[in-house]
mmCIF file of C-alpha atoms in Angstrom:
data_model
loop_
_atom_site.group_PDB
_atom_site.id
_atom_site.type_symbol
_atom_site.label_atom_id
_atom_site.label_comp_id
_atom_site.label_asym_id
_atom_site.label_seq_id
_atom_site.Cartn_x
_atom_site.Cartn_y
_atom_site.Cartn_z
ATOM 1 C CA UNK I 1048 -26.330 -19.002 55.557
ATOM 2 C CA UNK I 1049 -23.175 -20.007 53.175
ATOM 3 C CA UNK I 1050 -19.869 -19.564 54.947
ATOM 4 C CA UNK I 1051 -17.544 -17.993 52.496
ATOM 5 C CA UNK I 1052 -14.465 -19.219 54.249
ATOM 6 C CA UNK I 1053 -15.775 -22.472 54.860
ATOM 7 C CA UNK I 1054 -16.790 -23.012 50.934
ATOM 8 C CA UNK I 1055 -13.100 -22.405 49.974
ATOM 9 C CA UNK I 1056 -11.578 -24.431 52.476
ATOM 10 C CA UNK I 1057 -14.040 -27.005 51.111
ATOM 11 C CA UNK I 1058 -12.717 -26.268 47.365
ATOM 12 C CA UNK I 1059 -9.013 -26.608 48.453
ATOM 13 C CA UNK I 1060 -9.606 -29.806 50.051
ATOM 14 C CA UNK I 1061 -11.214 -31.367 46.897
ATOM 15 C CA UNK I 1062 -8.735 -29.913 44.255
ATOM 16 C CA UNK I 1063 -6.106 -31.804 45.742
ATOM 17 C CA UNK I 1064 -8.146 -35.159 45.389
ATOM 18 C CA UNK I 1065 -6.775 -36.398 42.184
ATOM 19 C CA UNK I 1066 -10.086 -37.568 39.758
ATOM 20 C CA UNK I 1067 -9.376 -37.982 35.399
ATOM 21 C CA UNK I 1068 -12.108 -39.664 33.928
ATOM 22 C CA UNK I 1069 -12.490 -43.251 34.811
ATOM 23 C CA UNK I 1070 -10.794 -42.492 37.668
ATOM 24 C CA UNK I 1071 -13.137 -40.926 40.084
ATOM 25 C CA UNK I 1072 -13.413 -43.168 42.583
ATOM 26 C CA UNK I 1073 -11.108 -41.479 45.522
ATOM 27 C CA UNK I 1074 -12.996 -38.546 45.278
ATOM 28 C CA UNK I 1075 -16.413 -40.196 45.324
ATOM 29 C CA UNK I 1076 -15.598 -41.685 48.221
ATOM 30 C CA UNK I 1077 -14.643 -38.428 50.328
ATOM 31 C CA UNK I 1078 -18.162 -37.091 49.332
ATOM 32 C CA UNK I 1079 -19.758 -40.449 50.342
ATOM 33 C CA UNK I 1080 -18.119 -39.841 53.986
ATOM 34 C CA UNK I 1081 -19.118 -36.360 53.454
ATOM 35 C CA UNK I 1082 -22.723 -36.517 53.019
ATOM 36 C CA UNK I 1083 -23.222 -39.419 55.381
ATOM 37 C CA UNK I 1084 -21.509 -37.103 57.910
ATOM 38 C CA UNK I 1085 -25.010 -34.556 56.674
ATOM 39 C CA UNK I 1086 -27.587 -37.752 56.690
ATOM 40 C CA UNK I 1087 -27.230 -38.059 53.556
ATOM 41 C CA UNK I 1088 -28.376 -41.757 51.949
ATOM 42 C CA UNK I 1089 -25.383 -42.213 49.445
ATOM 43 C CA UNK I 1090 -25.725 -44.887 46.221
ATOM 44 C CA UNK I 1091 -23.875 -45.541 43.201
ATOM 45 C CA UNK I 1092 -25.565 -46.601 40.111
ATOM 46 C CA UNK I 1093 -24.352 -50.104 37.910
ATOM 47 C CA UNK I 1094 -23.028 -47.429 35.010
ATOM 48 C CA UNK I 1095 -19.539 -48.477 35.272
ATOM 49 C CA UNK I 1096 -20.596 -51.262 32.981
ATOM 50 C CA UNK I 1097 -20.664 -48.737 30.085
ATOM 51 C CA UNK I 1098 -18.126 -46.054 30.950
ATOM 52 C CA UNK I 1099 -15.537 -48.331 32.304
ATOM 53 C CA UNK I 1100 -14.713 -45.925 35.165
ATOM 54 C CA UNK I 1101 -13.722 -47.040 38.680
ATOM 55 C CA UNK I 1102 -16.840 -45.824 40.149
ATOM 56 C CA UNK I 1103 -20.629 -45.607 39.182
ATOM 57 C CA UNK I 1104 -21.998 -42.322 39.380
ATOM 58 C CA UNK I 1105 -22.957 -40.918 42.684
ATOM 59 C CA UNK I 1106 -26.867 -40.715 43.967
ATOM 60 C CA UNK I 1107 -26.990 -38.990 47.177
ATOM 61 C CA UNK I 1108 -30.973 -38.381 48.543
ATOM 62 C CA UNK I 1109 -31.186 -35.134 51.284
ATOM 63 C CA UNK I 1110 -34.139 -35.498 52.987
ATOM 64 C CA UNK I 1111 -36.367 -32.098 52.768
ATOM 65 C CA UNK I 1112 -38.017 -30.281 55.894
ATOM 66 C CA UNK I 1113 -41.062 -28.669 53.432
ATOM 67 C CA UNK I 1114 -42.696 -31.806 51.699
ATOM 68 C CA UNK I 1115 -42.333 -30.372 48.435
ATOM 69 C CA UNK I 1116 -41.188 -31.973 45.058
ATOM 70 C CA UNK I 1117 -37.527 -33.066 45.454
ATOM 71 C CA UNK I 1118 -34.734 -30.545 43.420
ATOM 72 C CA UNK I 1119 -32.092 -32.028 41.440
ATOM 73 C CA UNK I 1120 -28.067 -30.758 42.006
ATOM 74 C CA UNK I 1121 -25.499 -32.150 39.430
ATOM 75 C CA UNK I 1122 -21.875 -31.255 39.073
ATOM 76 C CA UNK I 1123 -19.420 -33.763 37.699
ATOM 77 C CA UNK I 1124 -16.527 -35.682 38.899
ATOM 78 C CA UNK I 1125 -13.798 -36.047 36.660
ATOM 79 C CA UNK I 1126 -11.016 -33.465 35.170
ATOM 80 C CA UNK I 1127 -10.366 -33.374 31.853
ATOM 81 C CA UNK I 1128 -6.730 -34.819 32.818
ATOM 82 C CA UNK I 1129 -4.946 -35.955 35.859
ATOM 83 C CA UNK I 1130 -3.984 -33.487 38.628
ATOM 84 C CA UNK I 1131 -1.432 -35.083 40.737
ATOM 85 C CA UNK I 1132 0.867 -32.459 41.129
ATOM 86 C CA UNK I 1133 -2.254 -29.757 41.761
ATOM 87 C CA UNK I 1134 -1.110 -27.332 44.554
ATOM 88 C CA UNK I 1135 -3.829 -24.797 45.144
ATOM 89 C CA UNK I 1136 -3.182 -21.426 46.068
ATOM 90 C CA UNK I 1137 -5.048 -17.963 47.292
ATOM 91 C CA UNK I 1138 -4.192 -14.649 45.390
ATOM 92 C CA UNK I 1139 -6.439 -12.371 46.570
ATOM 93 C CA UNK I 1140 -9.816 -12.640 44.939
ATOM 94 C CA UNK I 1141 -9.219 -15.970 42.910
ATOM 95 C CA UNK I 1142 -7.458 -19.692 43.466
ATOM 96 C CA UNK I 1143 -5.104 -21.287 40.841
ATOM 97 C CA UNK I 1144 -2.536 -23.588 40.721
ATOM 98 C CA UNK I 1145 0.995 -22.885 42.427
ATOM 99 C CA UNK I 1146 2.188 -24.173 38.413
ATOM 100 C CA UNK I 1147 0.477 -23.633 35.078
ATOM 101 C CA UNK I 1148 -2.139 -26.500 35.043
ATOM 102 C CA UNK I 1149 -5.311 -27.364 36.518
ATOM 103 C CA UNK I 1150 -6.745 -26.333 39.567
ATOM 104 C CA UNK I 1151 -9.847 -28.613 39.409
ATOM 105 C CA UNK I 1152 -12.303 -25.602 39.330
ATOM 106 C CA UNK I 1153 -14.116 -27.298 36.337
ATOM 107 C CA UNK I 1154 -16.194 -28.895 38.044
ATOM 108 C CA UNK I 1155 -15.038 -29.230 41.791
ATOM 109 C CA UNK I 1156 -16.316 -25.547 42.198
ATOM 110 C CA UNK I 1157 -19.255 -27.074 41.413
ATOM 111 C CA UNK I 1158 -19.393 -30.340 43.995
ATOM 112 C CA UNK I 1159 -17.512 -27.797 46.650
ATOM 113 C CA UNK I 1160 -21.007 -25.076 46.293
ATOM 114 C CA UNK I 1161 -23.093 -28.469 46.328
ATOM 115 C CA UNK I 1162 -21.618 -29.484 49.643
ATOM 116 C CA UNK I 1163 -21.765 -25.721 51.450
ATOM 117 C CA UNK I 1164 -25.313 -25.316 50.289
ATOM 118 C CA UNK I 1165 -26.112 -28.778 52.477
ATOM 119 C CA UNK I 1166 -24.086 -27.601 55.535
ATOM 120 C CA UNK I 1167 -26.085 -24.031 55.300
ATOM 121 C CA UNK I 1168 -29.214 -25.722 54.965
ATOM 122 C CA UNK I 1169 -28.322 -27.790 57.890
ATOM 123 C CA UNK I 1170 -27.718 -25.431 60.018
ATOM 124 C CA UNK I 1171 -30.075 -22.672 59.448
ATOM 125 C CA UNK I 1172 -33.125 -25.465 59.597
ATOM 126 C CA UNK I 1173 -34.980 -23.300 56.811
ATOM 127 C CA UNK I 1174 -37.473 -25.422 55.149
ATOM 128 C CA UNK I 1175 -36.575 -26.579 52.143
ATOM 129 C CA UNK I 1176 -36.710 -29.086 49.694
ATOM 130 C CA UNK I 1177 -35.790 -32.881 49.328
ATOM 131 C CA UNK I 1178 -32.175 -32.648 47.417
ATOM 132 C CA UNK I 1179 -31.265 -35.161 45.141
ATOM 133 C CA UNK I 1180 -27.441 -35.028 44.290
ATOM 134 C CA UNK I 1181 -26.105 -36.377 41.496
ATOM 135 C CA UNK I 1182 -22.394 -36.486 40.536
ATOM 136 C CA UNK I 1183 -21.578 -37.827 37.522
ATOM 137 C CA UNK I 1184 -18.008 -39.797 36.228
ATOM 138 C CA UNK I 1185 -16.888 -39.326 32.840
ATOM 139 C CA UNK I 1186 -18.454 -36.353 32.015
ATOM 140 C CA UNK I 1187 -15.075 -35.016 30.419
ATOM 141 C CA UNK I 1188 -15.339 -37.441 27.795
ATOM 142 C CA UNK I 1189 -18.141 -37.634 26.156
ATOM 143 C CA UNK I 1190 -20.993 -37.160 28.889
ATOM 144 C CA UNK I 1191 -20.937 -40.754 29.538
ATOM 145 C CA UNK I 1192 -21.931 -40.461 33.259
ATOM 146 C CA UNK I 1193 -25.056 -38.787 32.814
ATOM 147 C CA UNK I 1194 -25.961 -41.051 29.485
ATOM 148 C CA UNK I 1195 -25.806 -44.027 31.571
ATOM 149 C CA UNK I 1196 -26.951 -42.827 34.617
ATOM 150 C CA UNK I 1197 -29.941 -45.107 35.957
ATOM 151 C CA UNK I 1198 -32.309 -42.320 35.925
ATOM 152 C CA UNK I 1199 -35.113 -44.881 37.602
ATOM 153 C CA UNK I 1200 -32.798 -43.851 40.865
ATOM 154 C CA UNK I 1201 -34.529 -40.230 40.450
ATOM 155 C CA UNK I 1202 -37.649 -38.599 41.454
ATOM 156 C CA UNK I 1203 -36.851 -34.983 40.600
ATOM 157 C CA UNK I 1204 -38.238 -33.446 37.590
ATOM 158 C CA UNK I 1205 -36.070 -30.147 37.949
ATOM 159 C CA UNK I 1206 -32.868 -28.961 39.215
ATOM 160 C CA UNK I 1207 -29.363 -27.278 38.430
ATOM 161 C CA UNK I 1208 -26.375 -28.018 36.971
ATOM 162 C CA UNK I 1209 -23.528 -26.696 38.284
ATOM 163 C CA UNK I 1210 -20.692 -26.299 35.930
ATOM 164 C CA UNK I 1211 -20.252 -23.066 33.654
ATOM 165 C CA UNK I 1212 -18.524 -20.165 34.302
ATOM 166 C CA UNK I 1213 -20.385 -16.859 35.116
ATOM 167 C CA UNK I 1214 -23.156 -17.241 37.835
ATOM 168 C CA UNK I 1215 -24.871 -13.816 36.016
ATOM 169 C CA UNK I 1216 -25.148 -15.864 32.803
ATOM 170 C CA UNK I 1217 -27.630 -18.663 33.021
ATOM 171 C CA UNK I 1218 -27.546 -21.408 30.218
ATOM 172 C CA UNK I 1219 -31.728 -22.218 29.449
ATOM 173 C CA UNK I 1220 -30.641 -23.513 25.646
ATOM 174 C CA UNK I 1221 -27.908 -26.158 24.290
ATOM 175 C CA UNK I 1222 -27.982 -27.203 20.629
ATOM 176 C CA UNK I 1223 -27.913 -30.990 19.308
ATOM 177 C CA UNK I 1224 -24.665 -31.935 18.173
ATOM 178 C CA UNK I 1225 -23.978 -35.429 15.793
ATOM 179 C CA UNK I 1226 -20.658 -36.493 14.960
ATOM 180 C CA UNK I 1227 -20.182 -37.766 11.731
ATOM 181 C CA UNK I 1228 -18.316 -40.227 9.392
ATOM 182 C CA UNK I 1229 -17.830 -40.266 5.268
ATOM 183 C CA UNK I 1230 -15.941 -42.967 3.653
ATOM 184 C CA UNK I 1231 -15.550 -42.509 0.058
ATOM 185 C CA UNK I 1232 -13.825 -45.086 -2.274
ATOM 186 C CA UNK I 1233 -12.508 -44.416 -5.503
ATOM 187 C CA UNK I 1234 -9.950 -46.935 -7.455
ATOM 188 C CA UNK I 1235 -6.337 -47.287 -6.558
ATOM 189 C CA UNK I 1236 -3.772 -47.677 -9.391
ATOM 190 C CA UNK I 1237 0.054 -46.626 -9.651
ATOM 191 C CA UNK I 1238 0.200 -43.285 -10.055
ATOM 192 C CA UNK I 1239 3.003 -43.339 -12.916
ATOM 193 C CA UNK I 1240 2.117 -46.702 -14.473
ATOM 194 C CA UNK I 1241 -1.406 -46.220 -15.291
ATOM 195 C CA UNK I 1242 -2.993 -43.291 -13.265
ATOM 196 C CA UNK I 1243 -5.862 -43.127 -15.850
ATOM 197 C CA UNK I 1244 -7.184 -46.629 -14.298
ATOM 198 C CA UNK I 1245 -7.758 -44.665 -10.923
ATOM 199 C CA UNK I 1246 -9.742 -42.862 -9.172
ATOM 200 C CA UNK I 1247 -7.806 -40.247 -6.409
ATOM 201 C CA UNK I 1248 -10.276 -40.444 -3.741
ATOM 202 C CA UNK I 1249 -8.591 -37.304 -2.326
ATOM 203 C CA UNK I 1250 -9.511 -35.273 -5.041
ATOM 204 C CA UNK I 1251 -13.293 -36.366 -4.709
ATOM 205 C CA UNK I 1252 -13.530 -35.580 -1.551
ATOM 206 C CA UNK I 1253 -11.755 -31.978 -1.807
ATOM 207 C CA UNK I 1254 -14.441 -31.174 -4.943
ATOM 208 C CA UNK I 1255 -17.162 -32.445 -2.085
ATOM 209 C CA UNK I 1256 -15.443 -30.078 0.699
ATOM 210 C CA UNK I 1257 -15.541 -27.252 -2.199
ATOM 211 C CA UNK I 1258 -19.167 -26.891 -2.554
ATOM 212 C CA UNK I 1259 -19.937 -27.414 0.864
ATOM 213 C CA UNK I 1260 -20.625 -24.551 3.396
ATOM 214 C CA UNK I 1261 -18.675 -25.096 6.712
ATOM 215 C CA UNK I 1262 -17.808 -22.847 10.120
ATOM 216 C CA UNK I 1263 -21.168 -21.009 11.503
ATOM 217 C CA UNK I 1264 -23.377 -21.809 8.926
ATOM 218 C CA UNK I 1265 -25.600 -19.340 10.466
ATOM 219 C CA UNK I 1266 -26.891 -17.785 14.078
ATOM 220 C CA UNK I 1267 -28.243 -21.452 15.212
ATOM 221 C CA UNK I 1268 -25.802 -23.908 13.022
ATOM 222 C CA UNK I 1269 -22.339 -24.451 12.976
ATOM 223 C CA UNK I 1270 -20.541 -27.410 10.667
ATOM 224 C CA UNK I 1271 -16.623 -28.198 10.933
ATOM 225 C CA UNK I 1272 -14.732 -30.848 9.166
ATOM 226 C CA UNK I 1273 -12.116 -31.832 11.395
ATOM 227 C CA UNK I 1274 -10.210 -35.018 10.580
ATOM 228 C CA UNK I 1275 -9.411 -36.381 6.970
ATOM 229 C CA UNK I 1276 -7.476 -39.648 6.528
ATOM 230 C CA UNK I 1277 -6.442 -41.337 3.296
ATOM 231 C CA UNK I 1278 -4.052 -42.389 1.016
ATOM 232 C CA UNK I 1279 -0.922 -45.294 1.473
ATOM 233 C CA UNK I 1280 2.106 -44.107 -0.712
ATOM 234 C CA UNK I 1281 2.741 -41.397 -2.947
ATOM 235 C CA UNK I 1282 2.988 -43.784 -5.895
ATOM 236 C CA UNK I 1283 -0.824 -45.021 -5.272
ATOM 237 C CA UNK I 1284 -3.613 -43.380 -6.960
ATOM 238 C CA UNK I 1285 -5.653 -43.182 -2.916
ATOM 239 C CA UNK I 1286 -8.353 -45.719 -3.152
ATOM 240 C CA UNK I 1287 -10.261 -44.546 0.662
ATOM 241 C CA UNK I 1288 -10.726 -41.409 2.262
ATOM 242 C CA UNK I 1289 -12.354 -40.924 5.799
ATOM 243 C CA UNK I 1290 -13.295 -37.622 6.841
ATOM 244 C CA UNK I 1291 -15.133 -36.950 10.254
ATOM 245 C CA UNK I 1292 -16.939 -34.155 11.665
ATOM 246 C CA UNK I 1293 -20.032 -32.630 13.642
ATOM 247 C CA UNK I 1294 -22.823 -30.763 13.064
ATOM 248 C CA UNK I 1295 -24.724 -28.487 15.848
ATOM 249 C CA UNK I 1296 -27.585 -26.621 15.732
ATOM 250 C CA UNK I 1297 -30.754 -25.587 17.888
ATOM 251 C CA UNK I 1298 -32.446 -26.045 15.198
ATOM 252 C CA UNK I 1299 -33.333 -29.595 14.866
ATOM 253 C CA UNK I 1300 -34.976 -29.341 11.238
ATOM 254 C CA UNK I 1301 -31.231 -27.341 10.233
ATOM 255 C CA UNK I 1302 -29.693 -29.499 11.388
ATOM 256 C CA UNK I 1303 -31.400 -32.572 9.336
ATOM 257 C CA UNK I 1304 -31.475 -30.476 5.962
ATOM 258 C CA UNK I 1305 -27.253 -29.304 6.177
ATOM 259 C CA UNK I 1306 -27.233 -33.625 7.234
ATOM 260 C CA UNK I 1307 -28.916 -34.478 3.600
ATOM 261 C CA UNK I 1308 -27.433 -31.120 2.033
ATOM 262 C CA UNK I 1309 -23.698 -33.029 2.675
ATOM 263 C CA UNK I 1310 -24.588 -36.335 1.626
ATOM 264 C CA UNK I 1311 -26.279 -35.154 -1.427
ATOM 265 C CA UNK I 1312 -23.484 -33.730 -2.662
ATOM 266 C CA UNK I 1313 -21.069 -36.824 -1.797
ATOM 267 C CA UNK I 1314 -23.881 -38.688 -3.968
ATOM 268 C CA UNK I 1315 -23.370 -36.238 -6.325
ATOM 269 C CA UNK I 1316 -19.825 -36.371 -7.129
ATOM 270 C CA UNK I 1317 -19.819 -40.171 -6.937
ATOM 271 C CA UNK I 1318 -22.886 -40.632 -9.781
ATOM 272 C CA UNK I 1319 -20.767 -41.561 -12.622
ATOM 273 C CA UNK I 1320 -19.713 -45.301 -11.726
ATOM 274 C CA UNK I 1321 -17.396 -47.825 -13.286
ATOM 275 C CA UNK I 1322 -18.238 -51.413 -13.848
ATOM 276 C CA UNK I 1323 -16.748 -51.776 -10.276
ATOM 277 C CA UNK I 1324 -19.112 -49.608 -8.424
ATOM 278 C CA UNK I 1325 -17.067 -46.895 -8.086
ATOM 279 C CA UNK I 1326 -16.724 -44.274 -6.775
ATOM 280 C CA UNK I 1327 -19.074 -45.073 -3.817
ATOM 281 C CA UNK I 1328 -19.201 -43.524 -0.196
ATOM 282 C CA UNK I 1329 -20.965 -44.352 2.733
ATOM 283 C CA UNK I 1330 -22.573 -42.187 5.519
ATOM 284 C CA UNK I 1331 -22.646 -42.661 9.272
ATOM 285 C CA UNK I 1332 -23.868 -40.578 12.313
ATOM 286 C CA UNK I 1333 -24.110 -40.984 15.852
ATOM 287 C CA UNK I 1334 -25.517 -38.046 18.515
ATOM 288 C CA UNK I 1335 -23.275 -36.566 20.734
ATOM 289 C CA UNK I 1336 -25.955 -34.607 22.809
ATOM 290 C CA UNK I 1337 -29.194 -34.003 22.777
ATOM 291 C CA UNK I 1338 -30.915 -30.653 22.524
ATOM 292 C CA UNK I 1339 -32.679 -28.540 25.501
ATOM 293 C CA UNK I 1340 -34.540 -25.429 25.580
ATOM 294 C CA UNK I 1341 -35.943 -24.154 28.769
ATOM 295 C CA UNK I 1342 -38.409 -21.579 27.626
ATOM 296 C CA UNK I 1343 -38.367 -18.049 28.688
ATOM 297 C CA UNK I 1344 -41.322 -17.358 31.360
ATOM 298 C CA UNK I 1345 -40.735 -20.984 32.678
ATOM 299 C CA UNK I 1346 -41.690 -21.467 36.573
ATOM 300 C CA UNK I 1347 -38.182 -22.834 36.887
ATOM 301 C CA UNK I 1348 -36.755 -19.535 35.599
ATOM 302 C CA UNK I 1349 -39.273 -16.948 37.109
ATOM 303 C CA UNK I 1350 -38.036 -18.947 40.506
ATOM 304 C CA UNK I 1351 -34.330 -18.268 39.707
ATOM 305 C CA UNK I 1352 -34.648 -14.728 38.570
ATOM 306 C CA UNK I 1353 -36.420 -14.214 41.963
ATOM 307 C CA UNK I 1354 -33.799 -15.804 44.125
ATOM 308 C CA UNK I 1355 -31.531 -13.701 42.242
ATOM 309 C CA UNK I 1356 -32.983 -10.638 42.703
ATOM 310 C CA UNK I 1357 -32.775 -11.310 46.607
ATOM 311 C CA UNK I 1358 -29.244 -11.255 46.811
ATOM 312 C CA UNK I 1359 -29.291 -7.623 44.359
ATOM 313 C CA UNK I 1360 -28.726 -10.222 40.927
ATOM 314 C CA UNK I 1361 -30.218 -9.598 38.065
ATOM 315 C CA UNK I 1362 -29.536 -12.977 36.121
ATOM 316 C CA UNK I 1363 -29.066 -13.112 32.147
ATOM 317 C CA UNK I 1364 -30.686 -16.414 30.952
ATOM 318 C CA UNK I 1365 -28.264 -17.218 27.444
ATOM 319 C CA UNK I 1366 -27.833 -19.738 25.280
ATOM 320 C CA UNK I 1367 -24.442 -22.435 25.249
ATOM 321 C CA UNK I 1368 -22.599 -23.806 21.875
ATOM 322 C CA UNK I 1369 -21.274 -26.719 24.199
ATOM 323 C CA UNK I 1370 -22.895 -29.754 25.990
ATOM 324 C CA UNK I 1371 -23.417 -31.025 28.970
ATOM 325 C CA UNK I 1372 -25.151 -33.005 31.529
ATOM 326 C CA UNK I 1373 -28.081 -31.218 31.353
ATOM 327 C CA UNK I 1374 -28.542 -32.257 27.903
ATOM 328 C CA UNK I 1375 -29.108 -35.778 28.888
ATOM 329 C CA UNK I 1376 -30.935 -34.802 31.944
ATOM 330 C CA UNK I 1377 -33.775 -33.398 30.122
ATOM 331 C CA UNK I 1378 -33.863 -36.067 27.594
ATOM 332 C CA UNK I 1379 -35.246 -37.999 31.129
ATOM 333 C CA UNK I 1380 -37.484 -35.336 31.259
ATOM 334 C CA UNK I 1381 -35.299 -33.250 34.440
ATOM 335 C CA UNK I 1382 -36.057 -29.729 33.266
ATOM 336 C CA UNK I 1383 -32.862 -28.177 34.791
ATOM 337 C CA UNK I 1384 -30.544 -25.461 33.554
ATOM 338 C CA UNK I 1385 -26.923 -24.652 34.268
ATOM 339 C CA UNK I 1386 -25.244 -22.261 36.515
ATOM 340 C CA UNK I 1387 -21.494 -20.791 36.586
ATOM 341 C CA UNK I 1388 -19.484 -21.655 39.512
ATOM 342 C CA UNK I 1389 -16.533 -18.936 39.299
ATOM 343 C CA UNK I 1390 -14.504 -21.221 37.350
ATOM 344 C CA UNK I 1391 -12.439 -19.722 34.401
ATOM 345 C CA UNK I 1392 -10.422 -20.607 31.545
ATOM 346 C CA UNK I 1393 -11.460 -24.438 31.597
ATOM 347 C CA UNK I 1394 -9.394 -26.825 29.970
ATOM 348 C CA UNK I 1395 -6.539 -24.537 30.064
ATOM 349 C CA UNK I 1396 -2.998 -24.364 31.878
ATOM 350 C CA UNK I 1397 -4.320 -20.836 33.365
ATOM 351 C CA UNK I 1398 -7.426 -22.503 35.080
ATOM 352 C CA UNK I 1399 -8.677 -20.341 37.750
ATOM 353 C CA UNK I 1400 -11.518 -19.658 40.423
ATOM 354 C CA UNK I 1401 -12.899 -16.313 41.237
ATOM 355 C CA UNK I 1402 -14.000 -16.414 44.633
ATOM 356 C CA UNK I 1403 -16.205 -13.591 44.377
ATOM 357 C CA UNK I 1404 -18.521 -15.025 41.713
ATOM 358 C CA UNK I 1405 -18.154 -19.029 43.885
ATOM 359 C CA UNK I 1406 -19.214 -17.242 46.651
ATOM 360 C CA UNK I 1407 -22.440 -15.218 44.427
ATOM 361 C CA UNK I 1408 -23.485 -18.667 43.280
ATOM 362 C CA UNK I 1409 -23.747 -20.672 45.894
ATOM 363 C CA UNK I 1410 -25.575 -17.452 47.931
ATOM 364 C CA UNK I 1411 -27.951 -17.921 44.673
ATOM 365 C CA UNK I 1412 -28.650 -21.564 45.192
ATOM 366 C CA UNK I 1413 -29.286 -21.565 48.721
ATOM 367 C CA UNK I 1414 -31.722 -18.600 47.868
ATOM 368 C CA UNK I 1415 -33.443 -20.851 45.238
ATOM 369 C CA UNK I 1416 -34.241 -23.972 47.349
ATOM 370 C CA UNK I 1417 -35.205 -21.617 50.379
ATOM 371 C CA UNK I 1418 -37.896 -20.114 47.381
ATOM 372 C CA UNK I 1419 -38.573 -23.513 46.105
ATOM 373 C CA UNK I 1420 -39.468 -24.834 49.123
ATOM 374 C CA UNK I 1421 -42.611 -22.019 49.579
ATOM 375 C CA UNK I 1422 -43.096 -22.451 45.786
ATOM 376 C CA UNK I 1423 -43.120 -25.589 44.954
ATOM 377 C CA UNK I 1424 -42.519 -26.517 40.991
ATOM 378 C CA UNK I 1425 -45.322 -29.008 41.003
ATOM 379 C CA UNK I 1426 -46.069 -31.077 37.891
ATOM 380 C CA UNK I 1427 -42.662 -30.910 36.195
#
């Protein structure tokens, strides 16, 4: 069974292990030793290549006692900054830092529950599963861990991801996000000389920003414009403005209309062209994460609701704004969802850890792999 006190310990010990992105590699190698120590068989994959971090990401196989289909873990490595300076300390029901700053709950809560749920397992010899860890580098910027993780490494076709807040509140659905890029030219000319040669690329692209929608576009959809850049001098009629943002949805098709809805009207305002070609304006995208649904009556989720209800849960399956791993997990096809670790006010100077919720989910993991091992989630 999970050993409260020995969980904690374990979290203490692994907020102090310094681990930014791209620098992961100290704290990969205490779980290497760690899960060695449990029979683990420890890899890292050739992603550092791409994300430029220290380390690879981290494959760790558990061997399973119930020759069913392995289960996938996942929590990331890396803080969203350094913690050098991190002293953690115990108040009662919750840890956080001696200082305002990070404690490392988001996502070392995560990796700590991972680690406990192995020991318990361990020792209690209940059948379960084959486990296949996997903790990613990099996932603070950008999710670059788990988008070049070498997935061939992997049998599992489900699993959890352990980084979110609340353990009540399970996350089954993530929308698509894209990141986008508008460069419009218009005509620079001195702007007290001759300002009727020019074109003020500025004030095309505020008449463009004018009939657009932006904010939550509606229940599914949300658009922002968040950086504009242009103009050299005041003196200069501006000749090039850039302006970036993103567009998510769960709606994939809402997502692809609002797409053509904003360049239509950039095409729009830039019809009427000189001999020079102007104004013009070209469009760029790239995706930022993919989208996932898990499905409500899912095997995956009946199975969770039931280990739940075994330790008096009754689990709330939601929806997520944000991405994460798990978004490029079940691009691989790994249908997985994502579980809250305790951890609250990520990203913040008053980071903390409830201990009473860290404690509730790793009770509710070790319930679900004792469960999948006598129901096996065959064919995912």
């Amino acid at each position: 069974m999970i050993d409260p006190e020995r969980l904690k310990l374990e979290f203490l010990t692994l907020a102090q292990i310094n681990s930014p992105s791209r620098r992961e590699k100290s704290l990969a190698q205490h779980l290497v030793a760690t899960f060695e120590a449990l029979g683990g068989e420890c890899v890292f994959d050739h992603s550092t290549v791409y994300t430029e971090s220290e380390a690879g990401n981290l494959l760790v196989k558990i061997p399973g006692t119930s020759g069913t289909p392995p289960v996938l873990l996942s929590a990331h490595l890396d803080t969203i900054e350094p913690t050098p300076q991190v002293r953690p300390v115990v108040e009662e029901d919750l840890i956080r830092n001696e200082k305002p700053g990070l404690v490392g709950a988001d996502d070392k809560s995560g990796i700590a529950l991972i680690i406990e749920v192995v020991r318990a397992l361990k020792e209690s010899q209940v059948p379960h599963p084959p486990l296949e860890l996997v903790f990613t580098t990099c996932e603070e910027i950008g999710l670059l861990g788990a988008r070049y993780l070498d997935y061939k490494l992997l049998e599992a076709r489900w699993g959890l991801v352990l980084d979110a807040e609340d353990p009540r509140r399970v996350v089954v659905r993530a929308p698509e996000a894209v990141k986008f890029s508008l460069r419009l030219l218009g005509r620079a000319a001195h702007a007290g000389l001759e300002p009727e040669k020019g074109l003020n690329a500025i004030k095309l692209v505020a008449e463009a920003l004018i009939r657009l929608p932006s904010g939550r576009i509606d229940p599914e959809t949300t658009l922002n414009f968040g950086l504009i850049k242009g103009g050299k001098a005041t003196n200069i009629v501006p000749e090039e403005v850039v302006l970036e943002g993103e567009i998510r949805s769960h709606n994939l098709q809402k997502l692809e209309e609002l797409w053509q809805e904003i360049q239509g009207v950039f095409a729009e305002i830039t019809r009427e062209k000189g001999p020079d070609g102007r104004p013009c304006f070209e469009a760029r995208r790239e995706e930022l994460f993919p989208y996932f649904h898990v499905p409500e009556g899912h095997p995956l989720l009946q199975l969770l609701a039931q280990a739940g209800r075994r330790i008096g849960l009754e689990l709330e399956f939601a929806k997520s704004e944000g991405g994460s791993d798990a978004n490029l997990f079940h691009r691989h096809g790994i249908t997985c969802v994502i579980l809250g670790t305790g951890m609250r006010r990520v990203h913040s100077p008053e980071e903390y850890l409830v201990l009473e919720d860290f404690f509730l989910s790793a009770r509710l993991v070790y319930e679900f792999l004792v469960l999948a091992a006598q129901n096996p989630l065959q064919g995912l």
